[in-house]
Amino acid sequence: MMKRIAALLLTLAVALCAALPVLAAGTIEVTEDVSVSDDYDWTRFKGQNVTLNVYNWGEYISNGSDDSVDVVAAFEKLTGIKVNYTTFDSNESLYAKLKSGAANYDVIIPSDYMVAKMINEGMLAPLDYDNIPNFQKIDAGYRNPDYDPQNAYTVPYMLCTTGIIYNTTMVDEAPTCWADLWDEQYAGNILMFNNSRDAYAIAAFKSGHNINPQSTEEVDEVVEELKAQKPLVQAYVMDEIFDKMIGGEAAIGVYYSGDAITMIDDNPDLAWVFPQEGSVLSVDCMAVPAASEHKEAAEMFINFMCETDIGKANSEYIGYTTPMHDVWEVLDEDLKTSEIAYPSEEDAAREKVFTALSDEVNSELDRDEELRRGRRQLPVFAATAGHAGAGLLQYLAQGAQKDPQSVLIVSTKAAVPDVVRRPFSDRRERLWNNFIIKVLPW
């Protein structure tokens, strides 16, 4: 009898090893490119028909294309949990979806300032870090941030900065500061953010204001800068910047660091500048909505995303900056040494972060959206699907250059900084959201 039991146990052990091969002490192989820690119970939900609803930015995870790791598929294989993965295009659309109760999500990826807003409104569930032991891999510098003291609700996912991307064949000298976006020599060749907080931050840096306005009067002062810039702007863009900059349709634009790496790889004439005045450092975070029906499984997904192989796959696929030193150490050398993804200490010292705004300032920013919804009908607020709160954008766009110069006359090619060019397929799109009604001329 004892021999039969021993034989049965041996058979089960062999079968388990075949299903999840052990590479070495401490790891379990999930796929050829992914292994995970073996001191975590990854299989406790197998056979329970659990489905996680994950809501992330578009093209913001390694998805199996271009020979990359399919992160979602690897998680499903390892855990037996099905993932229903959908995407959003702005923090504001994420917020509106959750606030309306129209859908129930288990894992979401909001940005820092939206995290603070959601915490204040009781929209996020406190995390149980017994289920997320990989949180210890997050660098100390990204723990206990202002937007989530003690990391009670969030785990950092990726980071990025904003900066200037320009075509070296279309400018005499490389731009050095945000103020160069107001230079008349670039009239008709400037691409500006189609995004309220990023556009506001650029004007605030330029004018010496706080990127997080403390009063409605401060908001109005900064908006005057954007109004003054309007005649010089070719277009207000998000995803459209890829075609325009790669195709040589504009001389200078603004965007996110991870995406700049993509554009520079596609067009070697492009280069990146970290502006002298400083830049916005954004942190996108993994969180569990308060209404989640599968909180423990959601925390397992977050823990999986913090596995070193998974962090490496995601960072190399999208080009964004990892908050985990263990991941940075194993990155492809080109990305690891990129001054775009990993700025110098001097540049990093000038980074600022978004914080949640007061109710009064938020009301000022939201007023155009309230009018668009029907309190007052104005042609400028005609909305298109997926573009919520486009009041200021549409006003500014009315005066943007309709027939921009195809090129600028230059005498020499501007110097190209020593930056890494590497292909990444992120097409992260952030849409223009609620902004200032007072800018409209009535």
XYZ file of C-alpha atoms in Angstrom:
442
model
C 0.000 0.000 0.000
C 2.778 2.435 0.932
C 4.566 1.677 -2.336
C 1.426 2.524 -4.307
C 1.056 5.835 -2.477
C 4.721 6.652 -3.079
C 4.382 5.787 -6.758
C 1.273 7.963 -7.041
C 3.011 10.920 -5.403
C 5.979 10.501 -7.726
C 3.668 10.455 -10.756
C 1.923 13.647 -9.608
C 5.247 15.350 -9.020
C 6.453 14.467 -12.514
C 3.199 15.733 -14.034
C 3.463 19.037 -12.176
C 7.043 19.538 -13.287
C 5.999 18.885 -16.880
C 3.283 21.525 -16.657
C 5.502 24.160 -15.018
C 9.164 23.289 -15.640
C 11.599 24.415 -12.987
C 14.601 26.144 -14.541
C 16.623 26.519 -11.391
C 16.099 26.886 -7.692
C 13.600 29.694 -7.107
C 12.075 29.984 -10.600
C 9.309 28.444 -12.674
C 9.346 28.568 -16.465
C 6.103 29.868 -17.947
C 7.260 30.352 -21.540
C 10.607 30.271 -23.291
C 11.135 33.940 -22.385
C 9.382 34.146 -19.029
C 10.128 32.610 -15.667
C 8.630 33.649 -12.330
C 9.347 33.203 -8.646
C 8.400 29.784 -7.317
C 7.737 30.993 -3.762
C 4.322 32.378 -4.704
C 1.094 30.404 -5.083
C 0.309 31.223 -8.706
C -2.229 28.421 -9.143
C -4.645 28.975 -6.282
C -7.418 30.179 -8.589
C -7.090 27.428 -11.185
C -10.364 25.714 -11.964
C -12.435 28.481 -10.356
C -13.450 30.205 -13.625
C -12.109 33.567 -12.479
C -12.030 36.360 -15.057
C -10.130 39.592 -14.452
C -11.152 42.784 -16.235
C -7.972 44.776 -16.879
C -8.212 48.360 -18.159
C -4.997 49.919 -19.490
C -3.749 52.533 -21.920
C -3.645 51.394 -25.544
C -0.424 49.665 -26.648
C 0.922 49.856 -23.105
C 1.833 46.225 -22.537
C 3.943 43.660 -24.387
C 1.322 41.857 -26.456
C 3.150 39.266 -28.549
C 3.516 41.353 -31.694
C 6.932 41.949 -33.279
C 8.274 38.827 -31.530
C 7.547 40.297 -28.110
C 6.266 38.413 -25.071
C 2.487 38.045 -24.819
C 2.193 39.060 -21.174
C -1.527 38.442 -20.810
C -1.276 34.981 -22.372
C 1.620 34.097 -20.060
C -0.394 35.136 -17.009
C -3.385 33.101 -18.149
C -1.199 30.033 -18.745
C 0.471 30.308 -15.360
C -2.587 31.039 -13.220
C -5.590 29.649 -15.053
C -7.231 33.081 -14.708
C -8.840 34.498 -17.840
C -8.070 38.144 -18.592
C -10.529 40.438 -20.341
C -8.128 43.166 -21.482
C -9.497 46.489 -22.757
C -7.985 49.941 -23.245
C -8.736 53.626 -22.664
C -7.295 56.774 -24.220
C -7.157 59.268 -21.355
C -7.228 59.462 -17.580
C -10.469 61.374 -17.846
C -12.215 58.684 -19.883
C -10.995 56.080 -17.373
C -12.391 58.164 -14.523
C -15.716 58.758 -16.242
C -16.148 55.059 -17.005
C -15.542 54.025 -13.408
C -17.565 56.870 -11.928
C -20.593 56.033 -14.050
C -20.603 52.421 -12.927
C -21.039 51.416 -16.564
C -18.356 48.736 -16.254
C -16.644 46.780 -13.494
C -12.859 46.514 -13.621
C -10.373 44.660 -11.451
C -7.072 46.284 -12.468
C -6.658 49.802 -13.832
C -3.603 51.919 -14.777
C -4.285 55.600 -13.951
C -1.626 58.311 -13.859
C -0.409 59.904 -10.645
C -2.688 62.959 -10.506
C -5.738 60.837 -11.295
C -4.730 58.376 -8.585
C -4.941 61.175 -6.019
C -8.380 62.164 -7.248
C -9.644 58.587 -7.135
C -8.267 58.024 -3.638
C -9.990 61.174 -2.392
C -13.279 59.977 -3.847
C -13.017 56.465 -2.415
C -12.748 54.832 -5.836
C -9.736 52.595 -5.089
C -9.371 49.575 -2.799
C -6.490 49.404 -0.301
C -3.946 46.814 -1.434
C -2.969 43.722 0.545
C 0.780 43.518 0.049
C 0.855 39.937 1.280
C -0.458 39.224 -2.223
C 2.091 41.552 -3.874
C 5.486 40.567 -2.458
C 7.176 41.799 -5.655
C 6.449 45.357 -4.513
C 9.851 45.118 -2.833
C 11.369 45.359 -6.327
C 10.056 48.915 -6.779
C 12.930 51.363 -6.275
C 12.746 53.293 -3.001
C 12.656 56.593 -4.889
C 9.265 55.720 -6.332
C 7.670 54.554 -3.105
C 5.446 56.624 -0.794
C 4.743 59.381 -3.358
C 2.666 62.459 -2.636
C -0.231 61.160 -4.708
C -0.411 57.935 -2.643
C 1.442 58.165 0.687
C 2.519 54.741 1.944
C 1.489 53.219 -1.412
C -1.731 52.143 0.238
C -3.553 51.962 -3.096
C -1.083 51.739 -5.978
C 2.048 50.110 -7.362
C 4.108 52.073 -9.941
C 4.002 50.548 -13.434
C 5.921 52.839 -15.809
C 7.325 56.351 -15.897
C 7.881 58.914 -18.619
C 8.813 62.551 -19.103
C 7.637 65.161 -21.560
C 10.071 66.886 -23.884
C 10.702 68.369 -27.310
C 11.219 66.298 -30.435
C 12.527 68.100 -33.508
C 13.710 67.487 -37.067
C 17.409 68.318 -37.337
C 17.082 69.086 -41.071
C 14.364 71.697 -40.480
C 15.916 73.916 -37.810
C 19.044 76.083 -37.719
C 19.812 75.322 -34.101
C 18.551 72.663 -31.764
C 15.808 73.923 -29.407
C 16.800 74.031 -25.762
C 13.729 75.199 -23.852
C 9.927 75.242 -23.861
C 10.043 78.935 -24.777
C 11.351 77.941 -28.217
C 7.827 76.723 -28.984
C 6.833 80.409 -29.063
C 9.584 81.308 -31.578
C 8.065 82.842 -34.719
C 10.692 81.238 -36.958
C 8.794 77.962 -36.419
C 5.413 79.413 -37.385
C 3.281 76.710 -38.967
C 5.723 73.989 -38.003
C 4.929 73.483 -34.316
C 2.934 70.515 -32.998
C 1.395 71.074 -29.572
C -0.196 68.662 -27.077
C -3.852 67.857 -27.597
C -4.039 67.371 -23.823
C -4.962 69.955 -21.222
C -2.607 69.240 -18.347
C 0.464 68.620 -20.496
C -0.175 71.713 -22.616
C -0.836 73.773 -19.499
C 2.386 72.487 -17.917
C 4.469 73.593 -20.920
C 3.055 77.122 -20.729
C 3.553 77.112 -16.954
C 7.209 76.085 -17.288
C 7.712 78.802 -19.877
C 6.139 81.539 -17.756
C 7.586 80.413 -14.424
C 4.289 79.250 -12.929
C 3.526 76.113 -10.954
C 2.426 73.240 -13.208
C -0.238 72.533 -10.567
C -2.306 75.752 -10.459
C -3.479 76.849 -7.022
C -6.084 79.388 -8.137
C -8.351 80.195 -11.062
C -6.437 83.457 -11.535
C -3.214 81.515 -12.007
C -4.934 79.320 -14.574
C -6.038 82.387 -16.527
C -2.513 83.824 -16.560
C -1.006 80.661 -17.989
C -3.745 80.275 -20.580
C -2.773 83.683 -21.966
C 0.537 82.067 -22.957
C -1.276 79.348 -24.912
C -3.458 81.949 -26.635
C -0.347 83.854 -27.690
C 1.163 80.690 -29.129
C -1.904 79.725 -31.143
C -1.027 81.550 -34.422
C 2.276 79.638 -34.600
C 0.818 76.155 -34.147
C 0.335 73.860 -37.111
C -1.832 71.380 -35.208
C -2.807 70.130 -31.760
C -2.020 66.429 -31.806
C -1.657 63.232 -29.880
C -1.218 60.036 -31.885
C -1.027 62.099 -35.079
C 2.434 63.303 -34.086
C 3.975 60.013 -35.225
C 3.075 60.439 -38.901
C 3.787 64.159 -38.880
C 7.221 64.026 -37.267
C 8.365 60.813 -38.935
C 7.147 62.108 -42.305
C 8.867 65.500 -41.982
C 5.593 67.437 -41.925
C 6.604 69.562 -38.916
C 9.867 70.882 -37.551
C 9.209 70.699 -33.820
C 6.752 69.028 -31.475
C 6.198 67.873 -27.915
C 5.512 64.381 -26.632
C 6.409 61.574 -24.217
C 9.870 60.095 -23.843
C 8.972 56.474 -24.617
C 7.223 57.457 -27.823
C 10.088 59.732 -28.840
C 12.336 56.670 -28.933
C 9.952 55.099 -31.438
C 9.871 58.158 -33.686
C 13.639 58.643 -33.632
C 14.159 55.039 -34.655
C 11.759 55.463 -37.576
C 13.369 58.734 -38.702
C 17.059 59.242 -37.752
C 16.743 62.963 -38.572
C 14.703 63.400 -35.392
C 16.211 64.209 -31.995
C 15.037 64.806 -28.436
C 15.574 67.644 -25.979
C 14.979 67.735 -22.248
C 14.011 71.434 -21.851
C 16.058 73.715 -19.627
C 13.022 74.831 -17.618
C 12.254 71.260 -16.578
C 9.815 68.533 -17.505
C 6.823 66.644 -16.178
C 7.577 63.227 -14.735
C 4.458 61.090 -14.955
C 4.008 57.847 -13.061
C 1.377 55.392 -14.254
C 0.218 53.060 -11.512
C -1.520 49.726 -11.111
C -4.552 49.875 -8.843
C -7.669 47.907 -7.920
C -11.036 49.719 -8.087
C -13.083 49.627 -4.906
C -15.851 47.796 -6.763
C -13.614 44.927 -7.941
C -15.145 41.490 -7.420
C -11.781 39.685 -7.621
C -9.426 41.755 -5.496
C -7.042 38.935 -4.535
C -6.723 37.737 -8.132
C -6.200 41.367 -9.210
C -3.345 41.653 -6.726
C -1.877 38.479 -8.207
C -1.926 40.150 -11.640
C -0.132 43.200 -10.203
C 2.459 40.935 -8.591
C 2.959 39.174 -11.936
C 3.520 42.522 -13.666
C 6.331 43.153 -11.174
C 8.156 39.940 -12.060
C 11.539 40.828 -13.556
C 10.993 39.032 -16.881
C 7.583 40.647 -17.287
C 8.852 44.117 -16.411
C 11.658 43.653 -18.931
C 9.252 42.537 -21.672
C 6.914 45.471 -21.074
C 9.630 48.121 -20.852
C 11.439 46.918 -23.971
C 8.199 46.713 -25.941
C 6.795 50.155 -25.097
C 10.043 52.054 -24.464
C 8.943 53.581 -21.195
C 11.006 53.851 -18.012
C 10.792 51.050 -15.465
C 10.570 51.863 -11.725
C 12.343 48.568 -10.912
C 16.138 48.437 -10.752
C 16.119 44.647 -11.188
C 14.408 45.184 -14.539
C 16.760 47.982 -15.589
C 19.750 45.722 -14.984
C 18.555 43.156 -17.548
C 17.263 45.552 -20.210
C 18.613 45.580 -23.729
C 21.783 47.681 -23.566
C 20.474 50.314 -25.991
C 17.428 51.068 -23.865
C 19.317 50.686 -20.602
C 21.730 53.474 -21.564
C 19.190 55.713 -23.297
C 19.280 59.289 -22.010
C 15.705 59.663 -23.221
C 14.329 56.848 -21.083
C 16.807 57.418 -18.246
C 17.752 61.132 -18.056
C 20.906 62.392 -16.401
C 20.832 63.321 -12.730
C 20.976 66.980 -13.756
C 17.881 66.655 -15.946
C 16.061 64.459 -13.431
C 16.565 67.117 -10.755
C 14.377 69.471 -12.804
C 11.469 67.063 -13.130
C 8.115 68.024 -11.622
C 5.061 65.856 -10.991
C 1.362 66.500 -11.354
C -0.738 66.617 -8.199
C -4.472 66.642 -7.635
C -6.024 70.092 -7.987
C -8.450 71.818 -5.646
C -12.172 71.566 -6.263
C -12.235 75.243 -7.232
C -9.518 74.892 -9.853
C -10.979 71.635 -11.127
C -14.340 73.377 -11.523
C -12.656 76.036 -13.623
C -11.044 73.375 -15.767
C -14.298 71.456 -16.079
C -16.550 74.372 -16.974
C -16.177 74.040 -20.746
C -17.258 70.397 -20.513
C -20.390 71.365 -18.573
C -21.363 73.822 -21.296
C -20.677 71.279 -24.011
C -23.046 68.852 -22.314
C -25.934 71.245 -22.838
C -26.025 74.207 -20.459
C -25.094 76.434 -23.371
C -24.840 75.394 -26.986
C -21.828 76.724 -28.869
C -20.577 75.592 -32.292
C -16.989 75.457 -31.039
C -17.935 72.615 -28.700
C -19.068 70.229 -31.421
C -17.633 66.964 -30.188
C -16.421 63.927 -32.024
C -16.459 60.404 -30.679
C -13.728 59.842 -28.160
C -12.773 63.516 -27.737
C -14.330 64.687 -24.503
C -14.006 68.283 -23.351
C -12.312 69.717 -26.427
C -13.392 73.333 -25.855
C -10.029 75.105 -25.748
C -8.548 72.736 -28.295
C -11.208 73.501 -30.878
C -10.917 77.221 -30.214
C -7.149 77.097 -30.609
C -7.361 74.813 -33.625
C -9.522 77.374 -35.445
C -6.487 79.597 -35.611
C -3.870 76.939 -36.270
C -1.993 77.136 -39.557
C -4.109 75.719 -42.391
C -1.262 75.718 -44.911
C 1.902 75.094 -42.906
C 5.302 75.367 -44.481
C 6.469 71.968 -45.637
C 10.049 72.757 -44.586
C 12.007 75.611 -43.091
C 14.925 77.159 -44.962
C 18.066 76.184 -43.120
C 21.760 76.714 -43.670
C 23.096 73.825 -41.636
C 21.820 70.666 -40.013
C 21.332 71.051 -36.268
C 23.459 68.901 -34.028
C 21.896 65.615 -32.974
C 22.324 64.676 -29.299
C 23.894 61.308 -28.598
C 20.682 59.371 -27.998
C 19.712 55.763 -28.482
C 17.427 54.850 -31.353
C 15.485 51.698 -30.877
C 12.156 50.439 -32.248
C 9.217 50.351 -29.892
C 5.577 50.089 -30.932
C 3.847 52.136 -28.243
C 1.180 54.442 -29.615
C -0.045 55.828 -26.342
C -2.744 58.367 -27.020
C -3.913 60.930 -24.492
C -6.832 63.082 -25.613
C -7.452 66.720 -24.776
C -9.650 66.923 -21.685
C -11.605 69.495 -19.657
C -10.012 72.936 -19.867
C -10.708 76.652 -19.483
C -13.907 78.275 -20.735
C -12.650 81.796 -20.130
C -10.268 81.545 -23.063
C -13.237 81.600 -25.478
C -13.991 85.069 -26.889
C -17.540 85.956 -25.841
